[in-house]
Amino acid sequence: MSNKMRSSLFSGKFSLVAKSAVIFCCFLSSVGCDRIKNLFSDTKQSVSEQPAESMTSTKQIQTETVPEQHILSRGVYSDLVLNIRDVKSSEQADFMRDLFEGLVIFDIHGNIQPAVAESWETKDNKTWIFTLRQDAKWSNGEAVTAEDFAQAWKLLALSSSPLRQYLAFIHIDQAQEILEGKSDISQLGIKAQDEYHLQISLDKPISYLPEMLAHIALLPAYSGGNSNKGELISNGAYKLAGQKADTISLVKNEFYWNAEKVSFPQVHYQKLADNTDVKKVDLVTDFRQIKMENVVNFPKLCTYFYEFNLKDQNLAKTAVRNALNSMISSHNIVRDSGLSGFAVSYFVPRNMEFESDESWQATVVEQILQQADFSEKNPLQFKLTYEQEGIHPNIANRLVRSWSQSDLISVKMEPVNWSQLQEKRAKGDFQIIRSGWCADYNDPSAFLNLLYSKNPDNKTGFSQERVDKLLEKAQQTISEPERNELYRQVLLISRQEHLFLPIFQYAKAVYLNPTLQGFDIHNPTEVIYSKDLSRKPMRQKN
């Protein structure tokens, strides 16, 4: 899914403009467990002092003493939570993904893989049947059932959490009507056909639905009654063991369907201060300190770009947009800027850029502008709207310096605050405006749907019948190679139309102990499961 300006993870039409991320986005999560207090909220309390409702007792789960090299230590700066609806950071999401598992998961490269659902099928892309694996168990040994998903999603729809909007975003039938109070929860398009078959009904055909289901909002919740008071029943690779001071312990879930592939028997989440020496831990996925060794920049499904308003009589001309784009080098804009990101050639992330058969052509800017009746006495004039804080003024100034090399261009800079920027974009009150996009699932549709004429997030005013038909066909095409060919055609058209001014793709700094393996530094999903990690074999001394 994609979004308006958001913080860092997820997105959609219900998102907010994030000042820090400088892109259109929001963080989504949902589905509750039991009511449990935030972890790390009082590090002076030991696990035995925690209320029964807030933490699993050490009397219920005993952690074994294992060598330190067999323990994965993850550092976090956020307080952790056990109610998915309370998740507000990527660190909290990482923690929940260790404890719970949905219908599908990502592999280490960011591709969708079967999880609790071992397979799925559809005949019309509207009604989907997911078959759950019969060896998927909760941490108390009970089977994970279709009803565990159906009830969790219904409870989410009935909650007051804004995260429930994700159900409508993925077009579950009647979700929007239920959220607006126009339909009863019994009408929600989620149904347990039997113990191991879950039916998801959509209000429109979507061929890439499985790619959208790895979202943390869609994790199941235990609906059985066989649990001790205060015990958290989870179905992921790990289960909660306890908390001592600033460390939360997870132990391997012996009932996890793929437990034999889980390397670390224990995972410790340690609360970090900003100045904590991270060399004492194995992994920090939201690294905040100055640059140091063993820090890797992982790409994110987020790009930063400027949008042209095609309702402007001058910017409506493809040739003019081509001239403006040709004067900007995203590599030069990003170079020595201190940005955490990678220069991009278009508005989609690098992993979504298909090979193009478009041959490069030199652009003679002065000639193009003169043919459009612009001159030194009558230059092309436009406003560049951007946020007046953070990284935005630096980027805007670099853009203006590049365009100012031509006497046929006159730029008026319009710095505005965060709220004004959001309002101007929503109303179409701009000529060229700072923008961006983040995706909640790893599929090109999350970005290319911005070009669909009926998409409310299409603020450029671009409308082309061929593009609409290609996107509509892609939405109904199950075959990934065939769908990608349709996407490639859409991307080629958008390149030729010069609809966006691309700047960079966001990156996320991650600290990784050099002894770890089981990850791909090109994975753009921001998800690193503890279950996939292992320790590199120690070299034998001669």
Coordinates of C-alpha atoms in Angstrom, one line a residue:
M1 CA 0.0 0.0 0.0
S2 CA 1.2 3.5 -0.4
N3 CA 0.7 6.7 1.2
K4 CA 0.7 10.4 1.8
M5 CA 3.6 11.7 3.9
R6 CA 4.3 9.2 6.6
S7 CA 6.7 8.5 9.3
S8 CA 8.7 5.5 8.2
L9 CA 6.9 2.2 7.7
F10 CA 3.5 2.0 6.3
S11 CA 1.2 4.0 4.3
G12 CA -2.1 4.8 2.7
K13 CA -4.7 7.4 2.1
F14 CA -5.3 7.6 5.8
S15 CA -1.7 8.5 6.6
L16 CA -0.2 11.8 7.9
V17 CA 2.6 14.0 6.7
A18 CA 5.7 13.1 8.7
K19 CA 8.1 16.0 9.4
S20 CA 11.1 13.8 9.9
A21 CA 10.7 11.3 7.1
V22 CA 9.7 14.0 4.7
I23 CA 7.5 11.8 2.7
F24 CA 3.9 10.7 2.5
C25 CA 3.3 8.0 5.0
C26 CA 2.0 6.5 8.2
F27 CA 2.7 3.5 10.4
L28 CA -0.1 0.9 10.5
S29 CA -0.6 -1.9 12.9
S30 CA -3.4 -3.5 14.7
V31 CA -5.0 -6.7 16.0
G32 CA -4.7 -6.9 19.7
C33 CA -3.4 -9.5 22.1
D34 CA -4.4 -9.4 25.7
R35 CA -4.3 -6.0 27.5
I36 CA -0.7 -5.8 28.5
K37 CA 1.3 -2.8 29.7
N38 CA 4.2 -1.4 27.8
L39 CA 7.5 -3.2 28.4
F40 CA 10.5 -1.2 29.6
S41 CA 8.1 1.3 31.1
D42 CA 9.8 0.8 34.5
T43 CA 13.2 -0.9 34.2
K44 CA 13.6 -0.9 37.9
Q45 CA 10.9 -3.7 38.1
S46 CA 12.0 -7.2 37.7
V47 CA 9.8 -9.7 35.8
S48 CA 8.6 -11.2 39.1
E49 CA 7.4 -7.7 40.2
Q50 CA 5.4 -7.1 37.1
P51 CA 1.6 -7.4 37.4
A52 CA 0.4 -10.8 36.1
E53 CA -1.6 -9.1 33.4
S54 CA 1.4 -7.3 32.0
M55 CA 4.1 -9.9 31.7
T56 CA 4.4 -13.6 31.6
S57 CA 5.7 -15.0 34.9
T58 CA 9.0 -16.7 35.1
K59 CA 7.2 -19.5 36.9
Q60 CA 5.3 -20.2 33.6
I61 CA 8.3 -20.1 31.3
Q62 CA 11.8 -20.9 32.5
T63 CA 14.8 -19.8 30.4
E64 CA 17.6 -22.2 30.2
T65 CA 21.2 -21.1 30.7
V66 CA 22.9 -21.2 27.3
P67 CA 26.3 -20.0 26.1
E68 CA 26.3 -16.3 25.2
Q69 CA 27.1 -17.0 21.5
H70 CA 23.8 -18.9 21.2
I71 CA 21.8 -15.8 22.3
L72 CA 20.7 -13.2 19.8
S73 CA 20.7 -9.7 21.4
R74 CA 18.7 -7.0 19.8
G75 CA 19.1 -3.4 20.9
V76 CA 16.0 -1.1 20.8
Y77 CA 15.5 2.5 21.8
S78 CA 11.7 2.3 22.0
D79 CA 9.6 0.9 24.8
L80 CA 8.1 -2.4 23.6
V81 CA 4.5 -3.3 23.6
L82 CA 2.5 -6.6 23.4
N83 CA -0.7 -5.2 22.0
I84 CA -0.3 -4.8 18.2
R85 CA -2.6 -1.9 18.1
D86 CA -0.1 0.0 20.2
V87 CA 2.8 -0.5 17.8
K88 CA 4.2 2.9 16.8
S89 CA 7.8 2.1 15.7
S90 CA 9.7 -0.3 13.6
E91 CA 11.4 -1.7 16.7
Q92 CA 8.1 -2.6 18.2
A93 CA 7.0 -4.2 15.0
D94 CA 10.2 -6.3 14.9
F95 CA 9.4 -7.5 18.4
M96 CA 5.9 -8.5 17.5
R97 CA 7.1 -10.3 14.4
D98 CA 9.2 -12.5 16.6
L99 CA 6.2 -13.4 18.7
F100 CA 3.5 -13.7 16.0
E101 CA 3.2 -14.9 12.5
G102 CA 0.6 -14.1 9.8
L103 CA -0.7 -15.8 6.7
V104 CA 2.5 -14.9 4.8
I105 CA 6.0 -13.6 5.7
F106 CA 9.0 -12.2 3.9
D107 CA 12.0 -14.2 3.0
I108 CA 15.4 -12.6 3.7
H109 CA 15.3 -10.9 0.3
G110 CA 11.9 -9.3 0.9
N111 CA 9.8 -11.7 -1.2
I112 CA 6.5 -13.1 0.0
Q113 CA 6.6 -16.6 1.3
P114 CA 3.9 -18.9 2.8
A115 CA 3.7 -18.8 6.6
V116 CA 0.6 -20.0 8.6
A117 CA -1.1 -20.2 5.2
E118 CA 0.7 -23.0 3.2
S119 CA -1.2 -22.1 0.0
W120 CA -3.9 -20.0 -1.5
E121 CA -6.1 -19.8 -4.6
T122 CA -8.6 -17.6 -6.3
K123 CA -10.7 -17.8 -9.5
D124 CA -11.7 -14.2 -9.9
N125 CA -9.2 -12.2 -7.7
K126 CA -12.1 -11.2 -5.5
T127 CA -12.7 -14.3 -3.4
W128 CA -9.5 -15.9 -2.0
I129 CA -9.2 -19.1 -0.1
F130 CA -6.2 -19.5 2.2
T131 CA -5.3 -23.0 3.4
L132 CA -3.7 -23.0 6.8
R133 CA -1.0 -25.5 7.6
Q134 CA -2.1 -28.1 10.1
D135 CA 1.2 -28.0 11.9
A136 CA 0.9 -24.3 12.8
K137 CA 0.5 -24.1 16.6
W138 CA 0.1 -21.6 19.3
S139 CA 2.7 -21.6 22.0
N140 CA 0.4 -23.7 24.2
G141 CA 0.3 -26.4 21.6
E142 CA -3.2 -25.6 20.2
A143 CA -3.7 -25.3 16.5
V144 CA -3.8 -21.9 14.8
T145 CA -7.1 -21.8 13.1
A146 CA -8.9 -19.7 10.5
E147 CA -11.1 -18.4 13.2
D148 CA -8.1 -16.9 15.0
F149 CA -7.6 -14.7 11.9
A150 CA -11.3 -13.9 11.3
Q151 CA -11.9 -12.9 14.9
A152 CA -8.7 -10.8 15.1
W153 CA -9.6 -8.8 12.0
K154 CA -13.1 -8.3 13.1
L155 CA -12.0 -7.0 16.5
L156 CA -9.6 -4.7 14.7
A157 CA -12.5 -3.3 12.6
L158 CA -14.5 -2.7 15.7
S159 CA -11.7 -1.0 17.6
S160 CA -11.1 2.8 17.8
S161 CA -7.6 2.4 16.4
P162 CA -7.0 4.3 13.1
L163 CA -5.0 1.3 12.1
R164 CA -8.2 -0.5 11.3
Q165 CA -8.2 1.5 8.0
Y166 CA -5.8 -1.0 6.6
L167 CA -8.7 -3.4 6.2
A168 CA -10.4 -1.0 3.9
F169 CA -7.1 -0.2 2.1
I170 CA -6.7 -3.9 1.0
H171 CA -10.4 -3.8 -0.1
I172 CA -11.9 -6.4 2.2
D173 CA -15.5 -6.4 1.4
Q174 CA -17.7 -4.1 3.5
A175 CA -14.7 -2.9 5.5
Q176 CA -15.2 0.7 4.6
E177 CA -18.9 0.5 5.3
I178 CA -18.3 -1.0 8.7
L179 CA -15.7 1.6 9.6
E180 CA -18.3 4.3 8.7
G181 CA -21.0 2.5 10.8
K182 CA -23.1 1.7 7.7
S183 CA -22.7 -2.1 7.9
D184 CA -22.7 -4.7 10.6
I185 CA -19.4 -6.5 11.5
S186 CA -21.0 -9.8 10.5
Q187 CA -20.8 -8.6 6.9
L188 CA -17.0 -8.2 6.9
G189 CA -15.4 -10.1 4.0
I190 CA -13.5 -12.5 6.3
K191 CA -14.8 -16.0 7.1
A192 CA -13.5 -19.2 8.5
Q193 CA -14.9 -21.9 6.2
D194 CA -13.6 -24.5 8.6
E195 CA -10.6 -24.9 10.9
Y196 CA -8.0 -24.7 8.2
H197 CA -9.6 -22.7 5.4
L198 CA -9.9 -18.9 5.6
Q199 CA -12.0 -17.0 3.0
I200 CA -11.2 -13.4 2.2
S201 CA -13.7 -11.6 0.0
L202 CA -12.7 -8.3 -1.6
D203 CA -14.9 -5.5 -3.0
K204 CA -12.7 -5.4 -6.2
P205 CA -10.3 -7.8 -7.9
I206 CA -6.7 -7.6 -6.7
S207 CA -4.3 -10.1 -8.0
Y208 CA -1.4 -9.2 -5.7
L209 CA -3.4 -9.6 -2.4
P210 CA -0.9 -12.0 -0.9
E211 CA 1.8 -9.4 -1.2
M212 CA -0.3 -7.1 1.0
L213 CA -0.9 -9.6 3.8
A214 CA 2.6 -9.5 5.4
H215 CA 1.5 -6.3 7.1
I216 CA 1.8 -6.5 10.9
A217 CA -1.8 -5.3 11.2
L218 CA -3.0 -8.7 10.0
L219 CA -1.4 -10.9 12.6
P220 CA -3.8 -13.4 14.3
A221 CA -4.9 -13.4 17.9
Y222 CA -5.4 -16.5 20.1
S223 CA -9.2 -17.0 20.4
G224 CA -9.1 -20.1 22.6
G225 CA -9.6 -20.2 26.4
N226 CA -6.7 -22.5 27.4
S227 CA -4.2 -20.1 28.9
N228 CA -3.0 -19.2 32.3
K229 CA -3.8 -15.7 33.6
G230 CA -1.2 -13.2 32.4
E231 CA 0.3 -15.7 29.9
L232 CA 0.8 -14.4 26.4
I233 CA -0.1 -17.0 23.8
S234 CA 1.8 -16.5 20.6
N235 CA 2.3 -18.4 17.3
G236 CA 5.6 -17.1 16.1
A237 CA 9.1 -18.5 16.2
Y238 CA 9.5 -17.2 19.8
K239 CA 7.5 -16.9 22.9
L240 CA 7.8 -14.5 25.8
A241 CA 9.9 -15.6 28.7
G242 CA 10.2 -12.6 31.0
Q243 CA 11.8 -9.3 31.7
K244 CA 14.7 -8.4 34.0
A245 CA 15.7 -4.8 34.3
D246 CA 16.2 -3.4 30.8
T247 CA 16.2 -6.8 29.0
I248 CA 13.2 -8.8 27.7
S249 CA 13.8 -12.5 27.0
L250 CA 12.2 -14.6 24.3
V251 CA 12.7 -18.3 24.0
K252 CA 12.2 -20.6 21.0
N253 CA 8.6 -21.7 20.6
E254 CA 8.9 -25.5 20.5
F255 CA 5.5 -25.6 18.8
Y256 CA 6.5 -23.3 15.9
W257 CA 5.9 -25.2 12.7
N258 CA 9.4 -24.4 11.4
A259 CA 11.2 -24.6 14.7
E260 CA 14.0 -26.8 13.4
K261 CA 15.1 -24.0 11.1
V262 CA 15.3 -21.5 14.0
S263 CA 19.0 -21.1 15.1
F264 CA 19.0 -19.0 18.2
P265 CA 17.3 -20.7 21.2
Q266 CA 16.9 -17.3 22.9
V267 CA 16.5 -13.6 21.8
H268 CA 17.1 -10.8 24.2
Y269 CA 15.7 -7.3 23.6
Q270 CA 17.8 -4.8 25.4
K271 CA 16.7 -1.2 26.0
L272 CA 19.4 1.3 24.8
A273 CA 20.2 4.8 25.6
D274 CA 21.3 7.0 22.8
N275 CA 24.9 6.7 23.9
T276 CA 24.9 3.0 24.7
D277 CA 27.9 1.1 23.2
V278 CA 26.1 -1.0 20.6
K279 CA 29.0 -3.4 20.3
K280 CA 27.5 -5.1 23.3
V281 CA 24.5 -6.3 21.2
D282 CA 24.2 -8.1 17.9
L283 CA 21.6 -6.1 16.0
V284 CA 20.1 -2.6 16.1
T285 CA 17.6 -2.0 13.3
D286 CA 16.9 1.7 14.1
F287 CA 20.5 2.8 14.6
R288 CA 20.8 6.4 15.9
Q289 CA 24.4 7.0 16.7
I290 CA 27.2 8.5 14.6
K291 CA 28.7 6.4 11.8
M292 CA 30.7 3.5 12.9
E293 CA 31.9 0.1 11.7
N294 CA 29.4 -2.7 10.9
V295 CA 26.6 -0.2 10.1
V296 CA 24.8 -1.0 6.9
N297 CA 22.3 1.2 5.0
F298 CA 19.4 -1.0 4.0
P299 CA 17.1 0.4 1.3
K300 CA 13.5 1.3 2.3
L301 CA 10.4 1.2 0.2
C302 CA 10.3 5.0 0.4
T303 CA 11.3 7.6 -2.2
Y304 CA 11.7 11.4 -2.1
F305 CA 10.7 13.4 -5.2
Y306 CA 9.0 16.5 -6.4
E307 CA 5.7 16.5 -8.2
F308 CA 4.7 18.7 -11.2
N309 CA 1.2 20.1 -11.3
L310 CA -0.1 19.3 -14.8
K311 CA -3.0 21.7 -14.4
D312 CA -0.4 24.5 -14.8
Q313 CA -0.4 25.6 -18.4
N314 CA 3.4 25.6 -18.7
L315 CA 4.1 22.5 -16.7
A316 CA 1.4 20.6 -18.6
K317 CA 3.8 20.5 -21.5
T318 CA 5.9 17.4 -21.5
A319 CA 8.8 19.2 -23.2
V320 CA 9.0 21.7 -20.4
R321 CA 9.0 19.0 -17.7
N322 CA 11.7 17.2 -19.7
A323 CA 13.8 20.4 -19.8
L324 CA 13.5 20.9 -16.1
N325 CA 14.3 17.3 -15.3
S326 CA 17.3 17.2 -17.6
M327 CA 19.0 20.0 -15.6
I328 CA 18.9 18.0 -12.4
S329 CA 21.3 15.3 -11.4
S330 CA 19.9 13.3 -8.4
H331 CA 23.4 12.1 -7.7
N332 CA 24.6 15.7 -7.3
I333 CA 21.7 16.7 -5.2
V334 CA 22.3 13.8 -2.8
R335 CA 26.1 14.1 -2.8
D336 CA 27.6 15.4 0.5
S337 CA 24.1 16.2 1.7
G338 CA 24.2 14.0 4.8
L339 CA 21.1 12.2 3.6
S340 CA 20.6 8.6 4.5
G341 CA 19.6 7.3 1.0
F342 CA 20.5 6.4 -2.5
A343 CA 20.0 8.6 -5.6
V344 CA 17.3 7.3 -7.9
S345 CA 16.5 7.8 -11.6
Y346 CA 12.8 7.7 -11.0
F347 CA 10.2 7.9 -8.3
V348 CA 10.1 4.1 -7.6
P349 CA 12.7 2.3 -5.4
R350 CA 15.6 0.7 -7.2
N351 CA 14.3 -2.8 -6.8
M352 CA 11.1 -1.8 -8.7
E353 CA 12.9 -0.2 -11.7
F354 CA 12.4 -2.4 -14.7
E355 CA 14.8 -2.4 -17.6
S356 CA 13.6 0.2 -20.1
D357 CA 14.0 0.1 -23.8
E358 CA 13.9 3.8 -23.9
S359 CA 17.2 5.1 -25.4
W360 CA 18.9 8.1 -23.9
Q361 CA 18.6 11.3 -25.8
A362 CA 20.5 14.5 -25.2
T363 CA 18.3 17.4 -24.1
V364 CA 19.0 20.9 -25.3
V365 CA 17.3 22.9 -22.6
E366 CA 17.6 26.3 -24.2
Q367 CA 16.2 25.1 -27.5
I368 CA 13.2 23.4 -25.8
L369 CA 12.3 26.4 -23.8
Q370 CA 12.7 28.8 -26.7
Q371 CA 10.4 26.6 -28.8
A372 CA 7.9 26.9 -25.9
D373 CA 8.1 30.8 -26.4
F374 CA 10.3 31.4 -23.3
S375 CA 13.1 34.0 -23.4
E376 CA 15.3 36.0 -21.1
K377 CA 12.6 38.7 -21.1
N378 CA 9.9 36.1 -20.8
P379 CA 11.4 33.3 -18.7
L380 CA 9.6 30.2 -17.5
Q381 CA 8.4 31.2 -14.0
F382 CA 7.2 28.8 -11.3
K383 CA 7.1 28.4 -7.6
L384 CA 9.0 25.6 -5.8
T385 CA 7.1 24.6 -2.7
Y386 CA 8.9 22.8 0.1
E387 CA 9.0 22.4 3.8
Q388 CA 11.0 25.1 5.6
E389 CA 12.6 22.7 8.1
G390 CA 14.9 19.7 8.1
I391 CA 16.6 18.5 4.9
H392 CA 14.2 20.3 2.6
P393 CA 15.7 23.8 2.3
N394 CA 19.1 22.3 1.4
I395 CA 17.6 20.1 -1.4
A396 CA 15.5 23.0 -2.6
N397 CA 18.5 25.3 -2.8
R398 CA 20.4 22.8 -4.8
L399 CA 17.6 22.5 -7.2
V400 CA 17.3 26.2 -7.7
R401 CA 21.0 26.6 -8.2
S402 CA 20.9 24.0 -11.0
W403 CA 17.9 25.7 -12.7
S404 CA 19.4 29.1 -12.3
Q405 CA 22.2 28.2 -14.8
S406 CA 19.6 29.1 -17.5
D407 CA 18.5 32.7 -18.0
L408 CA 15.3 31.3 -19.4
I409 CA 14.2 30.0 -16.0
S410 CA 13.0 32.0 -13.0
V411 CA 12.2 30.2 -9.7
K412 CA 10.4 31.6 -6.8
M413 CA 11.1 29.6 -3.6
E414 CA 8.1 29.0 -1.4
P415 CA 9.1 27.6 2.0
V416 CA 6.0 26.5 4.1
N417 CA 5.4 24.7 7.3
W418 CA 4.4 21.0 7.5
S419 CA 0.7 21.6 7.7
Q420 CA 0.7 24.1 4.9
L421 CA 2.6 21.8 2.6
Q422 CA 0.1 19.0 3.2
E423 CA -2.8 21.4 2.6
K424 CA -1.4 22.8 -0.6
R425 CA -0.8 19.4 -2.0
A426 CA -4.3 18.2 -1.1
K427 CA -5.8 21.2 -2.8
G428 CA -3.5 21.2 -5.8
D429 CA -2.3 24.6 -4.9
F430 CA 1.2 24.3 -6.2
Q431 CA 3.3 24.2 -9.4
I432 CA 6.3 22.0 -8.3
I433 CA 6.1 20.6 -4.7
R434 CA 8.2 18.5 -2.4
S435 CA 6.7 15.1 -2.1
G436 CA 7.4 11.4 -1.8
W437 CA 6.0 8.0 -1.2
C438 CA 6.3 4.9 1.0
A439 CA 4.9 1.4 0.4
D440 CA 3.4 -1.0 2.8
Y441 CA 4.0 -4.0 0.5
N442 CA 6.8 -4.9 -1.9
D443 CA 5.1 -4.7 -5.2
P444 CA 5.4 -1.9 -8.0
S445 CA 1.6 -1.3 -7.8
A446 CA 2.2 0.4 -4.5
F447 CA 3.9 3.2 -6.4
L448 CA 2.5 3.0 -9.9
N449 CA -1.1 3.3 -8.7
L450 CA -0.2 7.0 -8.2
L451 CA -0.6 7.3 -11.9
Y452 CA -4.1 5.9 -12.0
S453 CA -6.5 8.7 -12.9
K454 CA -9.1 7.7 -10.3
N455 CA -6.6 7.4 -7.4
P456 CA -7.3 10.2 -4.9
D457 CA -3.6 10.4 -4.2
N458 CA -2.9 11.3 -7.8
K459 CA -2.2 15.0 -7.2
T460 CA -0.3 15.7 -10.5
G461 CA -3.5 15.6 -12.5
F462 CA -2.0 13.0 -14.9
S463 CA -4.7 11.0 -16.7
Q464 CA -4.1 8.6 -19.6
E465 CA -6.5 6.0 -20.7
R466 CA -3.8 3.5 -21.7
V467 CA -2.1 3.8 -18.3
D468 CA -5.5 3.2 -16.6
K469 CA -6.1 0.1 -18.6
L470 CA -2.6 -1.3 -18.0
L471 CA -3.0 -0.8 -14.2
E472 CA -6.5 -2.3 -14.2
K473 CA -5.3 -5.3 -16.1
A474 CA -2.3 -5.7 -13.8
Q475 CA -4.7 -5.7 -10.8
Q476 CA -6.4 -8.8 -12.3
T477 CA -3.2 -10.6 -13.5
I478 CA -2.1 -13.4 -11.1
S479 CA 1.1 -14.3 -13.0
E480 CA 3.9 -12.2 -11.6
P481 CA 6.0 -12.1 -14.8
E482 CA 3.0 -11.0 -16.8
R483 CA 2.1 -8.4 -14.2
N484 CA 5.6 -7.1 -14.2
E485 CA 5.5 -6.6 -18.0
L486 CA 2.4 -4.5 -17.5
Y487 CA 4.2 -2.5 -14.8
R488 CA 7.2 -2.0 -17.1
Q489 CA 5.0 -0.5 -19.7
V490 CA 3.4 1.9 -17.2
L491 CA 6.8 2.9 -15.9
L492 CA 8.1 3.6 -19.4
I493 CA 5.2 5.9 -20.2
S494 CA 5.7 7.7 -16.9
R495 CA 9.4 8.2 -17.7
Q496 CA 8.5 9.6 -21.2
E497 CA 6.0 12.0 -19.6
H498 CA 8.5 13.2 -16.9
L499 CA 5.8 13.4 -14.3
F500 CA 8.1 13.5 -11.3
L501 CA 11.5 14.9 -10.4
P502 CA 13.2 12.0 -8.5
I503 CA 15.8 12.7 -5.8
F504 CA 16.6 9.7 -3.6
Q505 CA 15.4 6.5 -2.0
Y506 CA 15.5 6.4 1.7
A507 CA 17.8 4.1 3.6
K508 CA 17.8 2.7 7.1
A509 CA 20.9 2.4 9.2
V510 CA 21.2 -1.0 10.8
Y511 CA 24.0 -2.1 13.1
L512 CA 24.9 -5.8 12.5
N513 CA 27.4 -7.8 14.5
P514 CA 29.9 -9.2 12.0
T515 CA 29.4 -12.7 13.4
L516 CA 25.7 -12.7 12.1
Q517 CA 24.4 -14.2 8.9
G518 CA 21.0 -14.8 7.4
F519 CA 20.1 -11.4 6.0
D520 CA 20.3 -9.6 2.6
I521 CA 21.5 -6.0 2.7
H522 CA 19.4 -5.3 -0.4
N523 CA 16.1 -6.2 1.3
P524 CA 13.9 -3.1 1.1
T525 CA 11.1 -4.2 3.5
E526 CA 12.9 -3.2 6.7
V527 CA 12.0 -6.6 8.2
I528 CA 14.7 -8.8 9.8
Y529 CA 13.2 -11.8 11.6
S530 CA 15.2 -13.2 14.4
K531 CA 14.3 -16.7 13.2
D532 CA 16.3 -16.2 10.0
L533 CA 19.5 -15.2 11.7
S534 CA 22.4 -17.4 12.9
R535 CA 26.0 -17.1 14.0
K536 CA 28.7 -17.7 11.5
P537 CA 30.7 -20.8 12.1
M538 CA 33.8 -20.1 14.3
R539 CA 37.1 -20.7 12.6
Q540 CA 39.0 -23.6 13.9
K541 CA 42.5 -22.8 15.3
N542 CA 45.3 -24.8 13.8

